[in-house]
mmCIF file of C-alpha atoms and ligand atoms in Angstrom:
data_model
loop_
_atom_site.group_PDB
_atom_site.id
_atom_site.type_symbol
_atom_site.label_atom_id
_atom_site.label_comp_id
_atom_site.label_asym_id
_atom_site.label_seq_id
_atom_site.Cartn_x
_atom_site.Cartn_y
_atom_site.Cartn_z
ATOM 1 C CA UNK U 6 26.941 -5.709 0.124
ATOM 2 C CA UNK U 7 24.927 -7.270 2.957
ATOM 3 C CA UNK U 8 22.466 -4.563 3.905
ATOM 4 C CA UNK U 9 21.019 -1.395 2.435
ATOM 5 C CA UNK U 10 19.186 0.783 4.917
ATOM 6 C CA UNK U 11 16.717 2.966 3.054
ATOM 7 C CA UNK U 12 15.476 5.995 4.969
ATOM 8 C CA UNK U 13 12.854 8.383 3.578
ATOM 9 C CA UNK U 14 12.959 11.712 5.338
ATOM 10 C CA UNK U 15 11.214 15.021 5.234
ATOM 11 C CA UNK U 16 12.492 17.772 7.527
ATOM 12 C CA UNK U 17 14.262 15.566 10.057
ATOM 13 C CA UNK U 18 17.502 17.497 10.400
ATOM 14 C CA UNK U 19 17.859 17.094 14.171
ATOM 15 C CA UNK U 20 17.555 13.308 14.063
ATOM 16 C CA UNK U 21 19.997 12.579 11.262
ATOM 17 C CA UNK U 22 23.380 12.653 13.059
ATOM 18 C CA UNK U 23 22.128 10.465 15.893
ATOM 19 C CA UNK U 24 20.356 8.097 13.534
ATOM 20 C CA UNK U 25 23.259 7.527 11.182
ATOM 21 C CA UNK U 26 25.839 7.097 13.903
ATOM 22 C CA UNK U 27 23.579 4.623 15.707
ATOM 23 C CA UNK U 28 23.123 2.591 12.517
ATOM 24 C CA UNK U 29 26.851 2.636 11.821
ATOM 25 C CA UNK U 30 27.564 1.491 15.356
ATOM 26 C CA UNK U 31 25.219 -1.505 15.049
ATOM 27 C CA UNK U 32 26.575 -2.403 11.610
ATOM 28 C CA UNK U 33 30.186 -2.233 12.706
ATOM 29 C CA UNK U 34 29.519 -4.337 15.787
ATOM 30 C CA UNK U 35 28.114 -7.073 13.569
ATOM 31 C CA UNK U 36 30.680 -6.549 10.804
ATOM 32 C CA UNK U 37 28.070 -6.028 8.116
ATOM 33 C CA UNK U 38 28.941 -4.515 4.762
ATOM 34 C CA UNK U 39 26.283 -1.864 4.463
ATOM 35 C CA UNK U 40 25.061 1.354 2.949
ATOM 36 C CA UNK U 41 22.635 3.943 4.274
ATOM 37 C CA UNK U 42 20.504 5.461 1.546
ATOM 38 C CA UNK U 43 19.036 8.721 2.796
ATOM 39 C CA UNK U 44 16.252 9.939 0.527
ATOM 40 C CA UNK U 45 15.512 13.583 1.197
ATOM 41 C CA UNK U 46 11.909 14.120 0.173
ATOM 42 C CA UNK U 47 12.277 17.819 -0.571
ATOM 43 C CA UNK U 48 13.116 18.992 2.958
ATOM 44 C CA UNK U 49 13.517 22.699 3.590
ATOM 45 C CA UNK U 50 15.014 22.626 7.075
ATOM 46 C CA UNK U 51 18.612 21.963 6.123
ATOM 47 C CA UNK U 52 18.343 18.166 6.129
ATOM 48 C CA UNK U 53 20.190 17.973 2.832
ATOM 49 C CA UNK U 54 23.113 20.048 4.050
ATOM 50 C CA UNK U 55 23.270 17.739 7.041
ATOM 51 C CA UNK U 56 23.254 14.662 4.796
ATOM 52 C CA UNK U 57 26.049 16.180 2.733
ATOM 53 C CA UNK U 58 28.075 16.776 5.867
ATOM 54 C CA UNK U 59 27.457 13.286 7.227
ATOM 55 C CA UNK U 60 28.345 11.592 3.950
ATOM 56 C CA UNK U 61 31.701 13.352 3.874
ATOM 57 C CA UNK U 62 32.668 11.663 7.103
ATOM 58 C CA UNK U 63 31.215 8.265 6.198
ATOM 59 C CA UNK U 64 31.751 6.270 2.993
ATOM 60 C CA UNK U 65 28.627 4.241 3.651
ATOM 61 C CA UNK U 66 26.191 7.129 3.524
ATOM 62 C CA UNK U 67 24.469 7.941 0.282
ATOM 63 C CA UNK U 68 22.059 10.764 -0.324
ATOM 64 C CA UNK U 69 19.326 11.353 -2.868
ATOM 65 C CA UNK U 70 17.427 14.620 -2.884
ATOM 66 C CA UNK U 71 14.055 15.352 -4.450
ATOM 67 C CA UNK U 72 13.553 18.839 -5.781
ATOM 68 C CA UNK U 73 10.202 18.978 -4.015
ATOM 69 C CA UNK U 74 8.163 16.968 -1.544
ATOM 70 C CA UNK U 75 6.641 13.928 -3.262
ATOM 71 C CA UNK U 76 5.684 11.809 -0.264
ATOM 72 C CA UNK U 77 7.028 8.823 1.596
ATOM 73 C CA UNK U 78 6.070 6.290 -1.087
ATOM 74 C CA UNK U 79 7.986 8.145 -3.770
ATOM 75 C CA UNK U 80 11.014 8.392 -1.504
ATOM 76 C CA UNK U 81 10.895 4.669 -0.774
ATOM 77 C CA UNK U 82 10.520 3.836 -4.433
ATOM 78 C CA UNK U 83 13.624 5.776 -5.361
ATOM 79 C CA UNK U 84 15.520 4.367 -2.388
ATOM 80 C CA UNK U 85 14.569 0.840 -3.436
ATOM 81 C CA UNK U 86 15.833 1.452 -6.943
ATOM 82 C CA UNK U 87 19.174 2.646 -5.573
ATOM 83 C CA UNK U 88 19.659 -0.096 -2.970
ATOM 84 C CA UNK U 89 22.276 -2.722 -3.749
ATOM 85 C CA UNK U 90 22.354 -4.775 -0.533
ATOM 86 C CA UNK U 91 21.105 -8.373 -0.441
ATOM 87 C CA UNK U 92 18.777 -7.381 2.358
ATOM 88 C CA UNK U 93 17.033 -4.038 2.305
ATOM 89 C CA UNK U 94 15.872 -2.476 5.560
ATOM 90 C CA UNK U 95 13.543 0.510 5.628
ATOM 91 C CA UNK U 96 13.158 2.709 8.661
ATOM 92 C CA UNK U 97 11.769 6.111 9.536
ATOM 93 C CA UNK U 98 14.190 8.944 10.099
ATOM 94 C CA UNK U 99 12.581 10.218 13.277
ATOM 95 C CA UNK U 100 14.293 7.824 15.717
ATOM 96 C CA UNK U 101 10.981 6.117 16.479
ATOM 97 C CA UNK U 102 12.472 2.899 15.108
ATOM 98 C CA UNK U 103 15.596 1.423 16.615
ATOM 99 C CA UNK U 104 18.587 0.325 14.493
ATOM 100 C CA UNK U 105 19.235 -2.344 17.145
ATOM 101 C CA UNK U 106 16.553 -4.449 15.462
ATOM 102 C CA UNK U 107 18.533 -4.693 12.231
ATOM 103 C CA UNK U 108 20.682 -7.780 12.981
ATOM 104 C CA UNK U 109 17.672 -9.913 13.926
ATOM 105 C CA UNK U 110 15.724 -8.734 10.878
ATOM 106 C CA UNK U 111 18.727 -9.581 8.714
ATOM 107 C CA UNK U 112 19.015 -13.031 10.248
ATOM 108 C CA UNK U 113 15.395 -13.857 9.601
ATOM 109 C CA UNK U 114 15.628 -12.874 5.948
ATOM 110 C CA UNK U 115 18.891 -14.698 5.303
ATOM 111 C CA UNK U 116 18.559 -17.753 7.568
ATOM 112 C CA UNK U 117 14.834 -18.262 7.864
ATOM 113 C CA UNK U 118 14.431 -17.330 4.196
ATOM 114 C CA UNK U 119 11.630 -14.841 4.617
ATOM 115 C CA UNK U 120 10.791 -12.529 1.716
ATOM 116 C CA UNK U 121 9.637 -9.764 3.984
ATOM 117 C CA UNK U 122 9.634 -9.172 7.715
ATOM 118 C CA UNK U 123 7.388 -6.399 8.920
ATOM 119 C CA UNK U 124 7.948 -4.690 12.237
ATOM 120 C CA UNK U 125 5.151 -4.709 14.780
ATOM 121 C CA UNK U 126 5.066 -1.812 17.208
ATOM 122 C CA UNK U 127 3.326 -3.899 19.844
ATOM 123 C CA UNK U 128 3.707 -1.181 22.416
ATOM 124 C CA UNK U 129 3.251 2.170 20.733
ATOM 125 C CA UNK U 130 4.181 5.594 21.918
ATOM 126 C CA UNK U 131 1.604 7.511 19.980
ATOM 127 C CA UNK U 132 -1.522 9.400 21.016
ATOM 128 C CA UNK U 133 -4.794 7.444 21.326
ATOM 129 C CA UNK U 134 -6.251 9.362 18.389
ATOM 130 C CA UNK U 135 -3.730 7.496 16.278
ATOM 131 C CA UNK U 136 -3.555 4.077 17.900
ATOM 132 C CA UNK U 137 -7.290 3.325 17.848
ATOM 133 C CA UNK U 138 -7.887 4.080 14.143
ATOM 134 C CA UNK U 139 -4.668 2.203 13.431
ATOM 135 C CA UNK U 140 -6.076 -0.959 15.038
ATOM 136 C CA UNK U 141 -9.156 -0.675 12.881
ATOM 137 C CA UNK U 142 -7.098 0.013 9.782
ATOM 138 C CA UNK U 143 -4.960 -3.043 10.403
ATOM 139 C CA UNK U 144 -7.842 -5.399 10.981
ATOM 140 C CA UNK U 145 -9.617 -4.272 7.805
ATOM 141 C CA UNK U 146 -6.380 -4.600 5.837
ATOM 142 C CA UNK U 147 -5.768 -8.089 7.262
ATOM 143 C CA UNK U 148 -9.191 -9.219 6.049
ATOM 144 C CA UNK U 149 -9.038 -7.610 2.629
ATOM 145 C CA UNK U 150 -5.465 -8.465 1.766
ATOM 146 C CA UNK U 151 -5.500 -12.092 2.829
ATOM 147 C CA UNK U 152 -2.385 -11.633 4.961
ATOM 148 C CA UNK U 153 -3.851 -12.696 8.305
ATOM 149 C CA UNK U 154 -0.628 -12.739 10.292
ATOM 150 C CA UNK U 155 0.354 -9.063 10.187
ATOM 151 C CA UNK U 156 -0.652 -6.712 12.988
ATOM 152 C CA UNK U 157 1.002 -3.538 11.792
ATOM 153 C CA UNK U 158 1.042 -3.049 8.029
ATOM 154 C CA UNK U 159 2.285 0.523 8.109
ATOM 155 C CA UNK U 160 5.288 0.036 10.377
ATOM 156 C CA UNK U 161 8.204 1.981 8.914
ATOM 157 C CA UNK U 162 10.691 -0.650 10.012
ATOM 158 C CA UNK U 163 10.718 -3.544 7.593
ATOM 159 C CA UNK U 164 13.224 -5.893 6.020
ATOM 160 C CA UNK U 165 13.092 -7.269 2.499
ATOM 161 C CA UNK U 166 14.915 -9.716 0.348
ATOM 162 C CA UNK U 167 16.466 -7.680 -2.477
ATOM 163 C CA UNK U 168 14.252 -9.272 -5.131
ATOM 164 C CA UNK U 169 11.155 -7.963 -3.382
ATOM 165 C CA UNK U 170 12.072 -4.294 -3.542
ATOM 166 C CA UNK U 171 13.269 -4.606 -7.116
ATOM 167 C CA UNK U 172 9.970 -6.058 -8.223
ATOM 168 C CA UNK U 173 7.342 -3.913 -6.590
ATOM 169 C CA UNK U 174 6.415 -0.367 -7.355
ATOM 170 C CA UNK U 175 5.434 1.883 -4.454
ATOM 171 C CA UNK U 176 3.514 4.914 -5.677
ATOM 172 C CA UNK U 177 0.914 7.405 -4.457
ATOM 173 C CA UNK U 178 0.580 6.649 -0.759
ATOM 174 C CA UNK U 179 0.903 2.918 -1.131
ATOM 175 C CA UNK U 180 3.738 2.673 1.405
ATOM 176 C CA UNK U 181 1.046 1.598 3.854
ATOM 177 C CA UNK U 182 0.436 -1.516 1.833
ATOM 178 C CA UNK U 183 3.860 -2.757 0.845
ATOM 179 C CA UNK U 184 3.214 -6.248 2.268
ATOM 180 C CA UNK U 185 0.101 -6.422 0.085
ATOM 181 C CA UNK U 186 2.040 -5.297 -2.983
ATOM 182 C CA UNK U 187 4.695 -7.887 -2.193
ATOM 183 C CA UNK U 188 2.129 -10.624 -1.824
ATOM 184 C CA UNK U 189 0.588 -9.792 -5.163
ATOM 185 C CA UNK U 190 3.989 -9.874 -6.765
ATOM 186 C CA UNK U 191 4.253 -13.455 -5.545
ATOM 187 C CA UNK U 192 6.390 -12.984 -2.435
ATOM 188 C CA UNK U 193 4.314 -14.858 0.053
ATOM 189 C CA UNK U 194 6.715 -15.707 2.857
ATOM 190 C CA UNK U 195 5.839 -12.699 4.954
ATOM 191 C CA UNK U 196 6.663 -12.612 8.644
ATOM 192 C CA UNK U 197 6.463 -10.282 11.553
ATOM 193 C CA UNK U 198 8.712 -9.209 14.353
ATOM 194 C CA UNK U 199 7.851 -7.262 17.462
ATOM 195 C CA UNK U 200 9.957 -4.101 17.543
ATOM 196 C CA UNK U 201 10.562 -1.328 20.019
ATOM 197 C CA UNK U 202 8.841 1.941 19.300
ATOM 198 C CA UNK U 203 9.994 5.231 20.737
ATOM 199 C CA UNK U 204 8.217 8.554 21.062
ATOM 200 C CA UNK U 205 9.203 11.083 18.416
ATOM 201 C CA UNK U 206 12.244 12.884 19.740
ATOM 202 C CA UNK U 207 12.536 15.851 17.378
ATOM 203 C CA UNK U 208 10.207 17.529 14.904
ATOM 204 C CA UNK U 209 6.624 16.467 14.419
ATOM 205 C CA UNK U 210 4.603 13.888 12.520
ATOM 206 C CA UNK U 211 4.115 14.478 8.802
ATOM 207 C CA UNK U 212 0.769 12.732 8.526
ATOM 208 C CA UNK U 213 -2.424 14.148 10.023
ATOM 209 C CA UNK U 214 -5.746 12.446 10.579
ATOM 210 C CA UNK U 215 -6.361 12.544 6.831
ATOM 211 C CA UNK U 216 -4.120 9.481 6.720
ATOM 212 C CA UNK U 217 -7.039 7.312 7.749
ATOM 213 C CA UNK U 218 -9.408 8.489 5.039
ATOM 214 C CA UNK U 219 -6.709 8.337 2.387
ATOM 215 C CA UNK U 220 -5.486 5.030 3.733
ATOM 216 C CA UNK U 221 -8.922 3.507 3.481
ATOM 217 C CA UNK U 222 -9.495 4.774 -0.058
ATOM 218 C CA UNK U 223 -6.079 3.446 -1.039
ATOM 219 C CA UNK U 224 -7.023 0.087 0.410
ATOM 220 C CA UNK U 225 -10.116 -0.020 -1.783
ATOM 221 C CA UNK U 226 -8.167 0.885 -4.891
ATOM 222 C CA UNK U 227 -5.345 -1.476 -4.156
ATOM 223 C CA UNK U 228 -7.815 -4.262 -3.576
ATOM 224 C CA UNK U 229 -9.666 -3.476 -6.755
ATOM 225 C CA UNK U 230 -6.580 -2.991 -8.860
ATOM 226 C CA UNK U 231 -5.003 -6.188 -7.546
ATOM 227 C CA UNK U 232 -8.072 -8.218 -8.313
ATOM 228 C CA UNK U 233 -9.500 -6.699 -11.458
ATOM 229 C CA UNK U 234 -6.968 -4.394 -13.122
ATOM 230 C CA UNK U 235 -6.142 -6.991 -15.731
ATOM 231 C CA UNK U 236 -9.779 -7.898 -16.359
ATOM 232 C CA UNK U 237 -12.052 -4.987 -15.483
ATOM 233 C CA UNK U 238 -14.868 -6.276 -17.653
ATOM 234 C CA UNK U 239 -15.256 -9.283 -15.383
ATOM 235 C CA UNK U 240 -16.139 -6.954 -12.552
ATOM 236 C CA UNK U 241 -18.182 -4.254 -14.261
ATOM 237 C CA UNK U 242 -19.627 -6.635 -16.810
ATOM 238 C CA UNK U 243 -20.965 -9.019 -14.178
ATOM 239 C CA UNK U 244 -22.559 -6.266 -12.157
ATOM 240 C CA UNK U 245 -23.866 -4.550 -15.268
ATOM 241 C CA UNK U 246 -25.414 -7.677 -16.711
ATOM 242 C CA UNK U 247 -27.028 -8.562 -13.373
ATOM 243 C CA UNK U 248 -28.474 -5.090 -13.002
ATOM 244 C CA UNK U 249 -29.657 -4.969 -16.589
ATOM 245 C CA UNK U 250 -31.295 -8.380 -16.374
ATOM 246 C CA UNK U 251 -33.091 -7.460 -13.146
ATOM 247 C CA UNK U 252 -34.534 -4.423 -14.866
ATOM 248 C CA UNK U 253 -35.381 -6.266 -18.024
ATOM 249 C CA UNK U 254 -37.209 -9.094 -16.254
ATOM 250 C CA UNK U 255 -39.150 -6.558 -14.192
ATOM 251 C CA UNK U 256 -40.261 -4.735 -17.334
ATOM 252 C CA UNK U 257 -41.418 -7.981 -18.905
ATOM 253 C CA UNK U 258 -43.309 -8.726 -15.712
ATOM 254 C CA UNK U 259 -44.983 -5.320 -15.661
ATOM 255 C CA UNK U 260 -45.950 -5.534 -19.315
ATOM 256 C CA UNK U 261 -47.284 -9.061 -19.197
ATOM 257 C CA UNK U 262 -49.292 -8.319 -16.077
ATOM 258 C CA UNK U 263 -50.893 -5.416 -17.862
ATOM 259 C CA UNK U 264 -51.484 -7.365 -21.083
ATOM 260 C CA UNK U 265 -53.117 -10.223 -19.211
ATOM 261 C CA UNK U 266 -55.518 -7.817 -17.539
ATOM 262 C CA UNK U 267 -56.311 -6.125 -20.819
ATOM 263 C CA UNK U 268 -56.914 -9.493 -22.453
ATOM 264 C CA UNK U 269 -59.469 -10.248 -19.743
ATOM 265 C CA UNK U 270 -61.131 -6.942 -20.478
ATOM 266 C CA UNK U 271 -60.260 -5.557 -17.017
ATOM 267 C CA UNK U 272 -59.084 -2.054 -16.315
ATOM 268 C CA UNK U 273 -55.605 -1.969 -14.850
ATOM 269 C CA UNK U 274 -53.306 0.762 -13.484
ATOM 270 C CA UNK U 275 -50.803 2.564 -15.675
ATOM 271 C CA UNK U 276 -47.341 1.029 -15.864
ATOM 272 C CA UNK U 277 -45.991 4.299 -14.474
ATOM 273 C CA UNK U 278 -48.001 4.023 -11.269
ATOM 274 C CA UNK U 279 -46.230 0.774 -10.444
ATOM 275 C CA UNK U 280 -43.206 1.411 -8.178
ATOM 276 C CA UNK U 281 -41.454 -1.544 -9.768
ATOM 277 C CA UNK U 282 -41.454 0.379 -13.038
ATOM 278 C CA UNK U 283 -39.056 2.966 -11.659
ATOM 279 C CA UNK U 284 -36.806 0.423 -10.079
ATOM 280 C CA UNK U 285 -36.669 -1.446 -13.372
ATOM 281 C CA UNK U 286 -35.881 1.744 -15.238
ATOM 282 C CA UNK U 287 -32.986 2.603 -12.956
ATOM 283 C CA UNK U 288 -31.648 -0.951 -13.003
ATOM 284 C CA UNK U 289 -31.547 -0.951 -16.787
ATOM 285 C CA UNK U 290 -29.802 2.409 -17.031
ATOM 286 C CA UNK U 291 -27.301 1.607 -14.289
ATOM 287 C CA UNK U 292 -26.662 -1.826 -15.745
ATOM 288 C CA UNK U 293 -25.929 -0.367 -19.121
ATOM 289 C CA UNK U 294 -23.583 2.220 -17.644
ATOM 290 C CA UNK U 295 -21.684 -0.383 -15.657
ATOM 291 C CA UNK U 296 -21.276 -2.378 -18.795
ATOM 292 C CA UNK U 297 -19.925 0.639 -20.657
ATOM 293 C CA UNK U 298 -17.572 1.438 -17.752
ATOM 294 C CA UNK U 299 -16.226 -2.092 -17.992
ATOM 295 C CA UNK U 300 -15.736 -1.665 -21.698
ATOM 296 C CA UNK U 301 -13.811 1.580 -21.314
ATOM 297 C CA UNK U 302 -11.748 0.140 -18.456
ATOM 298 C CA UNK U 303 -10.934 -2.791 -20.698
ATOM 299 C CA UNK U 304 -9.647 -0.412 -23.369
ATOM 300 C CA UNK U 305 -7.564 1.414 -20.750
ATOM 301 C CA UNK U 306 -6.003 -1.760 -19.375
ATOM 302 C CA UNK U 307 -5.272 -2.978 -22.885
ATOM 303 C CA UNK U 308 -3.064 0.096 -23.225
ATOM 304 C CA UNK U 309 -1.380 -0.241 -19.831
ATOM 305 C CA UNK U 310 2.366 -0.659 -20.303
ATOM 306 C CA UNK U 311 2.475 -3.374 -17.661
ATOM 307 C CA UNK U 312 -0.316 -5.459 -19.180
ATOM 308 C CA UNK U 313 2.140 -8.221 -19.936
ATOM 309 C CA UNK U 314 4.358 -7.774 -16.949
ATOM 310 C CA UNK U 315 4.881 -11.001 -15.042
ATOM 311 C CA UNK U 316 7.092 -12.060 -12.163
ATOM 312 C CA UNK U 317 9.516 -14.642 -13.511
ATOM 313 C CA UNK U 318 11.283 -16.305 -10.634
ATOM 314 C CA UNK U 319 13.694 -18.588 -12.441
ATOM 315 C CA UNK U 320 14.679 -19.786 -15.884
ATOM 316 C CA UNK U 321 16.732 -22.766 -16.949
HETATM 317 N N1 LIG Z 429 8.279 11.279 5.308
HETATM 318 C C1 LIG Z 429 8.719 11.506 4.016
HETATM 319 N N2 LIG Z 429 7.958 12.274 3.186
HETATM 320 C C2 LIG Z 429 6.765 12.823 3.576
HETATM 321 C C3 LIG Z 429 6.314 12.544 4.878
HETATM 322 C C4 LIG Z 429 7.085 11.764 5.707
HETATM 323 O O1 LIG Z 429 9.790 11.035 3.632
HETATM 324 O O2 LIG Z 429 6.119 13.492 2.775
HETATM 325 C C5 LIG Z 429 9.104 10.468 6.215
HETATM 326 C C6 LIG Z 429 9.368 11.124 7.558
HETATM 327 O O3 LIG Z 429 10.432 12.025 7.496
HETATM 328 C C7 LIG Z 429 9.677 9.933 8.420
HETATM 329 C C8 LIG Z 429 8.764 8.852 7.853
HETATM 330 O O4 LIG Z 429 8.398 9.291 6.539
HETATM 331 O O5 LIG Z 429 11.010 9.510 8.265
HETATM 332 C C9 LIG Z 429 7.538 8.638 8.714
HETATM 333 O O6 LIG Z 429 6.878 9.863 8.953
HETATM 334 P P1 LIG Z 429 6.282 10.268 10.364
HETATM 335 O O7 LIG Z 429 7.231 9.912 11.447
HETATM 336 O O8 LIG Z 429 5.845 11.698 10.276
HETATM 337 O O9 LIG Z 429 5.012 9.327 10.440
HETATM 338 P P2 LIG Z 429 4.374 8.674 11.747
HETATM 339 O O10 LIG Z 429 5.482 8.119 12.584
HETATM 340 O O11 LIG Z 429 3.634 9.778 12.429
HETATM 341 O O12 LIG Z 429 3.477 7.611 11.202
HETATM 342 MG MG1 LIG Z 430 7.262 8.716 13.038
#
């Protein structure tokens, strides 16, 4: 099998016939052996009945249906598990991505040996309220992820070498950060390709403005988890010790200042009327709590099932 096209969809019934016949047309023109994996993320508009109908007329169409709506990441994850092609292409079901891009994506994975090629909707057909925050989102993600060459992390149209999708786990709403997940799994040959982007033809978008808040929080957690999940104490411990020491040194300072004055028989202010006293107090308490957080996190990560999960590329 050359290509698996994985398509997560939620209430996209109108687009499905056009989408699948367009994909089949492109595949047949290029004589690819392919499958289309349609993952119905709990639609309630008849998408599943449509998928059933389409798959009867076409051997290459496979359907998976969730009992309820779990989100795009969950749908992708299940689609990835089912895919058997050497190259896996993901695309949205809403006809905003064009199947005509598939042959070039395939060529770059197979001939240029990329692990992942991410689409770049250089010219977008979306409202300004979406394109401006998206620019910001992408530039922050570029900086934090250390993948400086991607302009459009969240593009639905992407191509992967099979090993990539079999070795990453997309959960929560992490579909926005698949290139980051791939990089952390050791797949570093990540490229980009400018793709056409069309306005949504049927239905409406499934993600509101909350995507930007959630996306940003996810970025923080993915960054943190990627860096410190296996050694949380290094993060919390360092901060905790620094904070504790700052407080401790300040207390020593306050006390010795007072003692020196007393030794000289001078009257000196109460320790509690020194602003530094309160700062020191807080620093000690916070430092201690950070340290304890690190300790608990360490216990949690010790119990994580994937604590000894490594990417083994080859064995002889
Ligand atoms: N989608 C999904 N589950 C959801 C939400 C969306 O499978 O809970 C699918 C949706 O059907 C589409 C793709 O994810 O195929 C991208 O969604 P959408 O077009 O609404 O996002 P946008 O283009 O606005 O970023
Ligand atoms: Mg869309």
